[in-house]
Coordinates of C-alpha atoms and ligand atoms in Angstrom, one line a residue:
Chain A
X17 CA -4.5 29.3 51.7
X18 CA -6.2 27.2 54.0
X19 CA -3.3 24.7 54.9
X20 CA -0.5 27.6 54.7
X21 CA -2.5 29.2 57.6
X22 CA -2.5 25.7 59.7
X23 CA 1.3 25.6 58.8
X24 CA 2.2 28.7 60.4
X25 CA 3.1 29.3 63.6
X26 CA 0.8 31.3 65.4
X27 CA 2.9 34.2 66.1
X28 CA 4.0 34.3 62.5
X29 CA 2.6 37.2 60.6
X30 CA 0.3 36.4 57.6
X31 CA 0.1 38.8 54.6
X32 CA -3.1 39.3 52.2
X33 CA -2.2 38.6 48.5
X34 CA -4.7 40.9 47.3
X35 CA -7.0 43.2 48.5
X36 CA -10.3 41.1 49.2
X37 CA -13.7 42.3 48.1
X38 CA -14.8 44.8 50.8
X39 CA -18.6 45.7 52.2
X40 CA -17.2 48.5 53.7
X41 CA -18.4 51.9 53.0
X42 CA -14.8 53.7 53.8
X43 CA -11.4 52.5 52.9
X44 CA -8.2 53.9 54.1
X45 CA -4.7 53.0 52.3
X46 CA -1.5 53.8 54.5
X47 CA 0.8 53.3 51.4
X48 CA 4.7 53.3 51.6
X49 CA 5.8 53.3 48.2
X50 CA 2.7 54.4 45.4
X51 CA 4.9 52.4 42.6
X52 CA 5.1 49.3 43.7
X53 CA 2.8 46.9 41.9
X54 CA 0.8 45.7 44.8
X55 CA -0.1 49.5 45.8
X56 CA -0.9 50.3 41.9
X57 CA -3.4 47.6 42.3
X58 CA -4.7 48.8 45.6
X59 CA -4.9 52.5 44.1
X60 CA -7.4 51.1 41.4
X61 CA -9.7 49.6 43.6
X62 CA -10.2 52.6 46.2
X63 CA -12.3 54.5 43.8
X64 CA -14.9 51.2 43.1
X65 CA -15.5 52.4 47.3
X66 CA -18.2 55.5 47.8
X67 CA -15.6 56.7 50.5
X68 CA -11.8 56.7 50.3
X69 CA -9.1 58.4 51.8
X70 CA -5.2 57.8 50.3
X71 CA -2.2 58.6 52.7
X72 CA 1.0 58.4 51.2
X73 CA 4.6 60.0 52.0
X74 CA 4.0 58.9 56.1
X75 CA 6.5 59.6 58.6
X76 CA 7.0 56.4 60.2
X77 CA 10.5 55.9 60.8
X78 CA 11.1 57.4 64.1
X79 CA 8.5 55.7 65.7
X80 CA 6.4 58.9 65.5
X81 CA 3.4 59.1 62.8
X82 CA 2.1 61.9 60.9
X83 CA -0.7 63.6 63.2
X84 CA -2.6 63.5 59.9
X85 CA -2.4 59.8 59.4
X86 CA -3.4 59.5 63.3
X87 CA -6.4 61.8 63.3
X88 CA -7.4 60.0 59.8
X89 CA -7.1 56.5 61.6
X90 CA -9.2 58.0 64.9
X91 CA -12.0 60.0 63.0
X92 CA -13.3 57.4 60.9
X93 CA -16.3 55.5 62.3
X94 CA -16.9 51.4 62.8
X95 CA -17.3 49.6 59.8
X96 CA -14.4 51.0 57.9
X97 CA -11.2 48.8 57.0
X98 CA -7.4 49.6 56.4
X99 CA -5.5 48.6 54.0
X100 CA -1.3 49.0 54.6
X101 CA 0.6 48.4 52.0
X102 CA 4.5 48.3 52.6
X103 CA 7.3 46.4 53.3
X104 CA 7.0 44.6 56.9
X105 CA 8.7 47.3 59.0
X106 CA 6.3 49.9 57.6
X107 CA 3.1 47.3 57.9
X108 CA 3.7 46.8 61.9
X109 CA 4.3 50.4 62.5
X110 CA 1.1 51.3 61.2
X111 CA -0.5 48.7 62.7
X112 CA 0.6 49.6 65.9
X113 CA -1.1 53.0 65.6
X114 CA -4.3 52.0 64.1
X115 CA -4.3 49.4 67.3
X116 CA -4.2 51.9 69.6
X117 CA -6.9 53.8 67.5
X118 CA -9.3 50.7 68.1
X119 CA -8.9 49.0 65.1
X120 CA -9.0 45.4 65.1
X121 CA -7.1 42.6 62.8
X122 CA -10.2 41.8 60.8
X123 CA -10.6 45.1 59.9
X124 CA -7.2 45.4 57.9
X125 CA -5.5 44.0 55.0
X126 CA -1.5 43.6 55.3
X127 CA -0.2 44.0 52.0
X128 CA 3.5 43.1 52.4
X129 CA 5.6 44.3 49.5
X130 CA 9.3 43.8 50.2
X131 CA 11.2 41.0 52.4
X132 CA 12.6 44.7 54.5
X133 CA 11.7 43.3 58.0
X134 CA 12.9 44.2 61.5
X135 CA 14.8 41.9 64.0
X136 CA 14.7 42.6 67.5
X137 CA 17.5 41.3 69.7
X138 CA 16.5 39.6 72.7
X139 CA 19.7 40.6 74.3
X140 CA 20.5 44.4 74.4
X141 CA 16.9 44.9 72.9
X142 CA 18.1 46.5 70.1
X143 CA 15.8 46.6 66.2
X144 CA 17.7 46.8 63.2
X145 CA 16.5 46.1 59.5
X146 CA 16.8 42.4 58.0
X147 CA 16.0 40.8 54.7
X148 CA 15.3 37.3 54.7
X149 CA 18.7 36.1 56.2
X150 CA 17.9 33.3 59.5
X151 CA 21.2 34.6 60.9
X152 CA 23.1 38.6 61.6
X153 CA 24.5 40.4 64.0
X154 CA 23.3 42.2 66.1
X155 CA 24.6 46.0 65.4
X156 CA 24.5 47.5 69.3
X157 CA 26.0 44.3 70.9
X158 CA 27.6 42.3 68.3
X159 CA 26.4 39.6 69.4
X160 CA 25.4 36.7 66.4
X161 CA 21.5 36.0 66.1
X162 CA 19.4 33.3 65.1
X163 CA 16.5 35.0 63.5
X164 CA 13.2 33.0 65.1
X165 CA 9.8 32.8 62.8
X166 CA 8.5 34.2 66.6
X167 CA 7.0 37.5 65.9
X168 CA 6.0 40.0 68.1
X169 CA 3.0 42.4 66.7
X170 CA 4.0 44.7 69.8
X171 CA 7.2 45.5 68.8
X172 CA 6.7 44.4 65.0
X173 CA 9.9 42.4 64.9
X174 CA 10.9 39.0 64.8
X175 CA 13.2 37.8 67.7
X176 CA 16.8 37.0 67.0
X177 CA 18.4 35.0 70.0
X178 CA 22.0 34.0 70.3
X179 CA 22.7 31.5 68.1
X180 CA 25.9 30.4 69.6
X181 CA 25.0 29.7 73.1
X182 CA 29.0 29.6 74.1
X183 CA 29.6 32.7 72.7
X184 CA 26.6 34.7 74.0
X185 CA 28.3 38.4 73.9
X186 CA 29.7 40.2 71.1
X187 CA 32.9 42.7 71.8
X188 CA 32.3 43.9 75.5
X189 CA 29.9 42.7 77.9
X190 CA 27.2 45.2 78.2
Chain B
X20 CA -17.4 19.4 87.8
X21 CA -20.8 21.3 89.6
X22 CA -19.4 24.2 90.9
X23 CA -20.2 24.8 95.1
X24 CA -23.4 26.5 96.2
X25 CA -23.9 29.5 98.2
X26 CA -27.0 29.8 100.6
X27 CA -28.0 33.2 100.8
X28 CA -30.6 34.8 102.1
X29 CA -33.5 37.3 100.8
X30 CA -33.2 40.3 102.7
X31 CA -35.3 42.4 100.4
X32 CA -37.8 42.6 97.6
X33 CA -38.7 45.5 96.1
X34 CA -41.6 46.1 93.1
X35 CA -39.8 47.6 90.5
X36 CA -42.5 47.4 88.0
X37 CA -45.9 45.8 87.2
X38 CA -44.2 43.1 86.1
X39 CA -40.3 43.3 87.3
X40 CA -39.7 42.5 90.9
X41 CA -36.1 42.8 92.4
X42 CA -34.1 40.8 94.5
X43 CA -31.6 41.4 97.0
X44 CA -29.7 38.4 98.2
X45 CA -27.3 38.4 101.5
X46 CA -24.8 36.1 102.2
X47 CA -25.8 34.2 105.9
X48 CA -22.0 35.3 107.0
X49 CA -19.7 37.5 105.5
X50 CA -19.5 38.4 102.2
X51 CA -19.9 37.2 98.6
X52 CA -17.6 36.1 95.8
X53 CA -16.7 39.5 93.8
X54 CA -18.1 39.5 90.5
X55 CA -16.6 41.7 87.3
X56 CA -19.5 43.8 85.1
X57 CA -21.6 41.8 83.1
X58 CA -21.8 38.2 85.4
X59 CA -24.6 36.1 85.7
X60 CA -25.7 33.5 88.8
X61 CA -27.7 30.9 88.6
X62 CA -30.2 30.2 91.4
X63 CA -32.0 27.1 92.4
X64 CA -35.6 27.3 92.9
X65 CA -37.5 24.9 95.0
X66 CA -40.7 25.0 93.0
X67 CA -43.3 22.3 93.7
X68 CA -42.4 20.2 90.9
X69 CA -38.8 20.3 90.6
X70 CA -35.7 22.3 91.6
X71 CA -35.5 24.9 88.4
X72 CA -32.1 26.3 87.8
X73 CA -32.1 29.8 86.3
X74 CA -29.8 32.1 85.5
X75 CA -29.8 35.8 86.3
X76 CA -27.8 39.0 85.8
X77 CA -26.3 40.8 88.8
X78 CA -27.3 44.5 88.6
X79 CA -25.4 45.9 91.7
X80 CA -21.9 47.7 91.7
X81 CA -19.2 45.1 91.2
X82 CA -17.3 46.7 94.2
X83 CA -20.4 45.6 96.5
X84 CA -20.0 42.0 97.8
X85 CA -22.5 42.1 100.8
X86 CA -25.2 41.2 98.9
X87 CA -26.0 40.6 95.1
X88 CA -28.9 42.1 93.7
X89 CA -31.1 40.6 90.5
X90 CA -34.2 41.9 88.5
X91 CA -36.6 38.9 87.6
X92 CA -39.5 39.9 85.1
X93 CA -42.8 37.7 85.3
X94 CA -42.8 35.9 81.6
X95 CA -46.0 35.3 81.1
X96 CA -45.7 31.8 79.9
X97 CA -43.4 31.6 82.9
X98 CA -42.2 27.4 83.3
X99 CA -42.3 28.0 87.0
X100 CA -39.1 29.7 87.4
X101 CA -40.3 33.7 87.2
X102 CA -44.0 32.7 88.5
X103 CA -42.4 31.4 91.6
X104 CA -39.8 34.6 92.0
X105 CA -42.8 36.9 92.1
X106 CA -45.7 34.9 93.9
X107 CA -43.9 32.4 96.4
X108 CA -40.2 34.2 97.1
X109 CA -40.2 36.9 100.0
X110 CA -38.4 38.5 102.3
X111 CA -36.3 35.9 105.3
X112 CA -36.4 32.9 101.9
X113 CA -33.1 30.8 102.0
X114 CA -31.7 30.3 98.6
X115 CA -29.1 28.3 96.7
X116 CA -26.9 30.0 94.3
X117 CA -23.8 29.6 92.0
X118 CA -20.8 31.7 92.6
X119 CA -21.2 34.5 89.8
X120 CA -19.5 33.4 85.9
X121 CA -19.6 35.9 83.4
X122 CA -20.3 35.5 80.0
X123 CA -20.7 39.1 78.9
X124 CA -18.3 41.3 80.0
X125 CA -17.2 44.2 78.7
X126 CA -14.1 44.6 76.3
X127 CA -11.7 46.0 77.5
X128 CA -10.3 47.3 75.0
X129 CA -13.0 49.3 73.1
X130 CA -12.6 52.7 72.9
X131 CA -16.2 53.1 73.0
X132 CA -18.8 50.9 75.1
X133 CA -22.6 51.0 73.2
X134 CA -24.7 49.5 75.1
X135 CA -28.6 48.5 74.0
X136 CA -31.1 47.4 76.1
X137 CA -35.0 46.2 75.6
X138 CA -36.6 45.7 79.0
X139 CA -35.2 43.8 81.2
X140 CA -32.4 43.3 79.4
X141 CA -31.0 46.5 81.1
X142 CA -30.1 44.6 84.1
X143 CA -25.9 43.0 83.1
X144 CA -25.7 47.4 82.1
X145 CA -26.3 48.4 86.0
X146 CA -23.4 46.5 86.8
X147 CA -21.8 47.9 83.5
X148 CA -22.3 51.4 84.4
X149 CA -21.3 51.5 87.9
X150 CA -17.7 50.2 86.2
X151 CA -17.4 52.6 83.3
X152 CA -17.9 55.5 86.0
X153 CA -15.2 54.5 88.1
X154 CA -13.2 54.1 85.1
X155 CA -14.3 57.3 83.3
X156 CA -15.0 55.1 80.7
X157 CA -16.7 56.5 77.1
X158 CA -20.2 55.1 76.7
X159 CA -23.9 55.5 75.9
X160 CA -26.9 53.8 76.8
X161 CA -29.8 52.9 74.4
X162 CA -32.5 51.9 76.4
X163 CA -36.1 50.1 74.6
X164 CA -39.1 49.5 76.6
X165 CA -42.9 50.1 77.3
X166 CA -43.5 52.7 79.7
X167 CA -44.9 51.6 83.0
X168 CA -44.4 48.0 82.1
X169 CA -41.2 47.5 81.6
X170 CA -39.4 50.7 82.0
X171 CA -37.2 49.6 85.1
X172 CA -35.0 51.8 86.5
X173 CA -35.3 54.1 84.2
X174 CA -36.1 57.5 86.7
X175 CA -33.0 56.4 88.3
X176 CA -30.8 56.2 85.1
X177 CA -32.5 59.5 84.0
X178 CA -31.3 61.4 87.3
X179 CA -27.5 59.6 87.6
X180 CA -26.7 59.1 83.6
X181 CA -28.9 61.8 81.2
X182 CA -26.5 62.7 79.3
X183 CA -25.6 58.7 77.9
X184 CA -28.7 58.1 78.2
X185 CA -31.2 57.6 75.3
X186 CA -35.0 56.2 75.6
X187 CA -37.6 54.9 73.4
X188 CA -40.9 54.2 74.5
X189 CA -42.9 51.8 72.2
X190 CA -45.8 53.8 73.7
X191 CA -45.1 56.7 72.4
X192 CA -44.1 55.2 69.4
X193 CA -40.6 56.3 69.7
X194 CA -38.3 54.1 67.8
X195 CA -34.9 52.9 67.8
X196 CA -33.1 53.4 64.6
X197 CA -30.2 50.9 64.9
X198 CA -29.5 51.6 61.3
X199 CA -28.5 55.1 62.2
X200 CA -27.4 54.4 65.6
X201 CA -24.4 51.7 63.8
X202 CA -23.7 53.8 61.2
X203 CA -22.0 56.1 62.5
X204 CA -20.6 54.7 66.2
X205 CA -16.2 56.0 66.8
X206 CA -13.1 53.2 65.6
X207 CA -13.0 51.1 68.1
X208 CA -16.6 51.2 69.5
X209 CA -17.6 47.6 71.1
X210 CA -21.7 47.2 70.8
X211 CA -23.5 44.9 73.6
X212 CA -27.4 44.0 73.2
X213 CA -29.2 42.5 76.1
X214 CA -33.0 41.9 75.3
X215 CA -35.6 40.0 73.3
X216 CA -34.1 37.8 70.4
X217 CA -35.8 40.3 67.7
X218 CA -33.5 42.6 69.1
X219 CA -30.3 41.2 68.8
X220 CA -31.2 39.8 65.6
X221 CA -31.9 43.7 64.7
X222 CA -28.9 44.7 65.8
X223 CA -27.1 42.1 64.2
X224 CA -28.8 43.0 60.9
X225 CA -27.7 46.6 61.3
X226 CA -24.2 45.8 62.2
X227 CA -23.8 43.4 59.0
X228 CA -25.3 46.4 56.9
X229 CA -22.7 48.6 58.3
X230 CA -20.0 46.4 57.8
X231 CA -19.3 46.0 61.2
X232 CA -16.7 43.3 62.1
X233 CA -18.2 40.2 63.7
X234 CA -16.0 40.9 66.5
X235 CA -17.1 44.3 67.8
X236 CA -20.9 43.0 68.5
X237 CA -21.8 40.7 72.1
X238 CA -25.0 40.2 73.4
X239 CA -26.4 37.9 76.3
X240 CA -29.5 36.0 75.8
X241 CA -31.1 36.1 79.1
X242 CA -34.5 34.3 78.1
X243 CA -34.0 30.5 78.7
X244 CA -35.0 27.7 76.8
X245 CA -38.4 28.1 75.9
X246 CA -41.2 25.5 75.8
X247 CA -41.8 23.1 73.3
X248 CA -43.3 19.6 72.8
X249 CA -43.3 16.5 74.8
X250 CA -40.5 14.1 73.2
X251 CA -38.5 10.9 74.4
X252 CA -34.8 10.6 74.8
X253 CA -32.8 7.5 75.3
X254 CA -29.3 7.5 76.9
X255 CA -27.3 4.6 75.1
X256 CA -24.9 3.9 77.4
X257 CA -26.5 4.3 80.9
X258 CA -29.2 2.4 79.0
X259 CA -32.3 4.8 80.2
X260 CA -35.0 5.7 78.8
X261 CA -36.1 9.7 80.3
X262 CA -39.8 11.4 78.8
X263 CA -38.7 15.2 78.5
X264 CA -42.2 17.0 79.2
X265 CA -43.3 20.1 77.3
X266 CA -42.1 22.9 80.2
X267 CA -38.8 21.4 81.0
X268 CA -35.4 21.4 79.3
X269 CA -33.7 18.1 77.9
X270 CA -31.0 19.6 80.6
X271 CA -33.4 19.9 83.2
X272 CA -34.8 16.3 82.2
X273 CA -31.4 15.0 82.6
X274 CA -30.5 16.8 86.0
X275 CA -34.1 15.3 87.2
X276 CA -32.8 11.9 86.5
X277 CA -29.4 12.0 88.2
X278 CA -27.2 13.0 85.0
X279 CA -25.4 15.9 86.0
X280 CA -24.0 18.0 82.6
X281 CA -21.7 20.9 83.2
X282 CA -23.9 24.1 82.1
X283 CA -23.8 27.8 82.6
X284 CA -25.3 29.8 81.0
X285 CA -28.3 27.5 80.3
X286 CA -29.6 29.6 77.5
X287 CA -27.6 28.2 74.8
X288 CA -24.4 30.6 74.2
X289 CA -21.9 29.4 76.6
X290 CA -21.0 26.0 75.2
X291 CA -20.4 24.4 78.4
X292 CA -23.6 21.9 78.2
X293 CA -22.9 20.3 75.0
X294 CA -23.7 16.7 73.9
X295 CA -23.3 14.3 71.3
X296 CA -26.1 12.3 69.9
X297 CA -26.3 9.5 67.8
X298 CA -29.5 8.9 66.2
X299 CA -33.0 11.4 65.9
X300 CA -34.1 14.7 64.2
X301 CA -33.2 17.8 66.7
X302 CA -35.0 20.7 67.2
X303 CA -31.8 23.1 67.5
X304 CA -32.5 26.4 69.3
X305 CA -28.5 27.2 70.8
X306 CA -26.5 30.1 69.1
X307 CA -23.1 28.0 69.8
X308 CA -22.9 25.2 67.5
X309 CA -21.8 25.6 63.7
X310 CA -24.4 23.7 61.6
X311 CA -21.6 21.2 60.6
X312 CA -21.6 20.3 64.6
X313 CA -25.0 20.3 65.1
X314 CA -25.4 17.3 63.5
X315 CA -23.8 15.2 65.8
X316 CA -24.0 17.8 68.7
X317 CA -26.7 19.2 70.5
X318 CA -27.1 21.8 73.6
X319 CA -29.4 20.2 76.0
X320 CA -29.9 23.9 78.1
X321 CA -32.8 25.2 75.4
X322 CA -32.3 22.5 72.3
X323 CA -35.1 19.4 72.2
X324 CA -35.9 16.6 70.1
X325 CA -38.7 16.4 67.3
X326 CA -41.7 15.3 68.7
X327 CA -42.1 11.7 67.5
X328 CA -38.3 11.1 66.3
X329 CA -36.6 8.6 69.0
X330 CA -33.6 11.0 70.2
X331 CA -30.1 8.8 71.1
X332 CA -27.7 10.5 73.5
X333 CA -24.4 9.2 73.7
X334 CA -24.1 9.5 77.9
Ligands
FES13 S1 -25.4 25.8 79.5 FE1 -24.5 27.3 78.2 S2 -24.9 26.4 76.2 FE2 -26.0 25.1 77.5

């Protein structure tokens, strides 16, 4: 664990591989798909916890969360941790709302399940879903990106830059 | 690199308590260096024996730089430094200071600001307040102290803050419970402690019972190095030999003889002081070093050597 963490690059996300043992009192899941085998295990550790609240089915896509996931992520008090389990789109777009809430990094566990992860486009600014390709297209400008391990929590994407630096529009010129 | 000195003058001091005297300090032209909530100077006092160094919290608004004001309570196994605040420092006194550093400012990013104080502690929370005003910041105040002795400002916070403001007299035997106080603070709350070491270490206690991330909790030790006992140091390579007496710092022992070490907070958080030694058993009293470091490293600002173990600095 150790020497993976001195191996990445600082901007590149790290993921829990299990839930660790909590002293919290209160533990909040923000779960994307209840069936996958990493949130199975997270759903049979929430009742070992005196207080635990479960929020599945979230609206995330949009940008826009459930006002019930929000007030659940405001209400609690310090002391409490998050765990998000999901693939990495749906990891950084909770954690951007439990940010803003006040939480901090230390206070959640990133459970990444699939290899579903966005890729911003430094060029017509763009996010569109990825798997674990290093190169794409961009789909608004066409343009061909080199997909960067350079991750940005902000926009919870990894940067894709033009990978062919003679050929740095697609189609038209935007 | 010793950072440049500011004369100033004092241009007023007022009683505050029996035993906490305050401290307005002018500049001889213009005005100061602005200061953010939370920042510290360090003033150089000609007492008979030496030139003491000690730091203090500014108090006034931020957004006032014609003069810095500073609260200074009369320790009672005073080294010099709050003996000769109180009894030789008066009004028309020309003093060196340190432009203001801050080692305690407010995050600005917590959602919530608790602040707790024990006595004199309250002083880095003046500036705090005035700041979190302006701002229309969320807050609340915590303040510990014996009434009449080292209740400071507190008729003035009553009038300007009652609402944020809670009080506990050890008088009255009112009593701070920081288990119920942490227990149940907003996401996002930010607690800073500024008082007696039994009180951070409370608070810190409270916080770890809560399961409060490390994170959320700052504190500013404002006491200085305490006494100790009389002990040797040798220098290896400016090949000197120094005797560090029972009232002064190592630091202070150094500065005495010639050896300038970059400090700030000289209270043992800040870091900026630290020294390697080679040989002897130290007495380690700073809240910066890991324990693997502290044993090659040592903070000179409060730490000492063991009385009769022969202490080897690498300067
Ligand atoms: S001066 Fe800050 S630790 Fe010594």
């Amino acid at each position: 664990m150790e020497t993976e963490c001195q191996n990445r690059l600082p901007s590149q996300p790290s993921y829990a591989q299990s839930i660790p043992k909590l002293s919290s009192r209160v533990l909040i899941s923000m779960i994307q798909d209840a069936e996958h085998p990493k949130a199975i295990e997270l759903l049979s550790m929430v009742n070992a916890l005196p207080v635990s609240k479960v929020l599945t089915n979230i609206q995330w896509e949009a940008g826009v969360i459930d006002p019930v996931v929000s007030d659940a992520l405001h209400s609690t008090s310090v002391g409490s941790h998050l765990a998000i389990c999901g693939d990495e789109r749906f990891i950084w777009a909770c954690w951007s709302v439990a940010s803003q809430a006040g939480w901090l990094n230390d206070e959640m566990t990133l459970l990444k399940t699939e290899d579903v992860r966005n890729l911003y486009c430094v060029h017509c600014g763009h996010i569109q879903a990825i798997s674990t390709q290093t190169e794409a297209e961009c789909q608004s400008c066409q343009v061909q990106l080199f997909v960067r391990d350079h991750f940005s929590q902000r926009l919870g994407a990894y940067m894709g830059v033009c990978l062919d630096a003679n050929q740095p529009y697609g189609g038209e010129v935007k | 690199m010793m950072r440049s000195m500011i004369e100033v003058e004092v241009t007023k001091v007022k009683q505050i308590t029996d035993v906490i005297r305050e401290f307005t300090l002018s500049p001889m032209t213009g005005s100061l260096p602005g200061f953010s909530s939370g920042s510290h100077i360090q003033l150089h006092l000609p007492t008979s024996v030496r030139v003491l160094k000690k730091a203090y919290s500014l108090l006034s608004d931020p957004a006032d730089t014609s003069s810095y004001r500073i609260a200074v309570r009369l320790q009672e196994h005073s080294k010099g430094g709050s003996r000769f605040m109180h009894e030789r420092l008066s009004e028309g006194d020309h003093l060196h200071i340190t432009p203001p550093a801050n080692l305690f400012a407010p995050n600005s990013f917590a959602r919530h600001h608790l602040m707790i104080a024990g006595g004199i502690g309250i002083t880095p929370f003046l500036s705090y307040l005035a700041e979190f005003q302006r701002q229309s910041k969320s807050y609340e105040l915590h303040y510990a102290y014996r009434g009449g002795v080292t209740d400071a400002y507190v008729t003035d916070l009553r009038q300007a803050f009652s609402a944020k403001l809670h009080t506990y007299d050890s008088n009255l035997e009112q009593r701070l419970d920081l288990d119920q106080l942490l227990s149940n603070q907003p996401v996002g709350t930010h607690v800073y402690v500024c008082g007696p070491e039994r009180l951070r270490l409370a608070v810190q206690e409270a916080a770890t019972k809560n399961a409060w991330s490390p994170s959320r909790i700052h504190w500013e030790a404002f006491a200085g190095a305490e006494p100790g006992q009389a002990f040797q140091v040798e220098l290896a390579r400016l090949n000197k030999t120094l005797e560090v007496s029972a009232d002064e710092s190592l630091l202070e022992a150094l500065e005495a003889s010639g050896v300038e070490i970059p400090n700030l907070c000289r209270g043992g958080v800040c870091g900026q002081c630290v020294t390697t030694y080679l040989e002897g058993e130290v007495e380690h009293r700073d809240a910066f070093l890991s324990q693997a470091d502290q044993s090659q490293q040592l903070m000179p600002c409060v730490s000492r050597g063991r009385c009769g173990s022969r202490l080897v600095l690498d300067l």
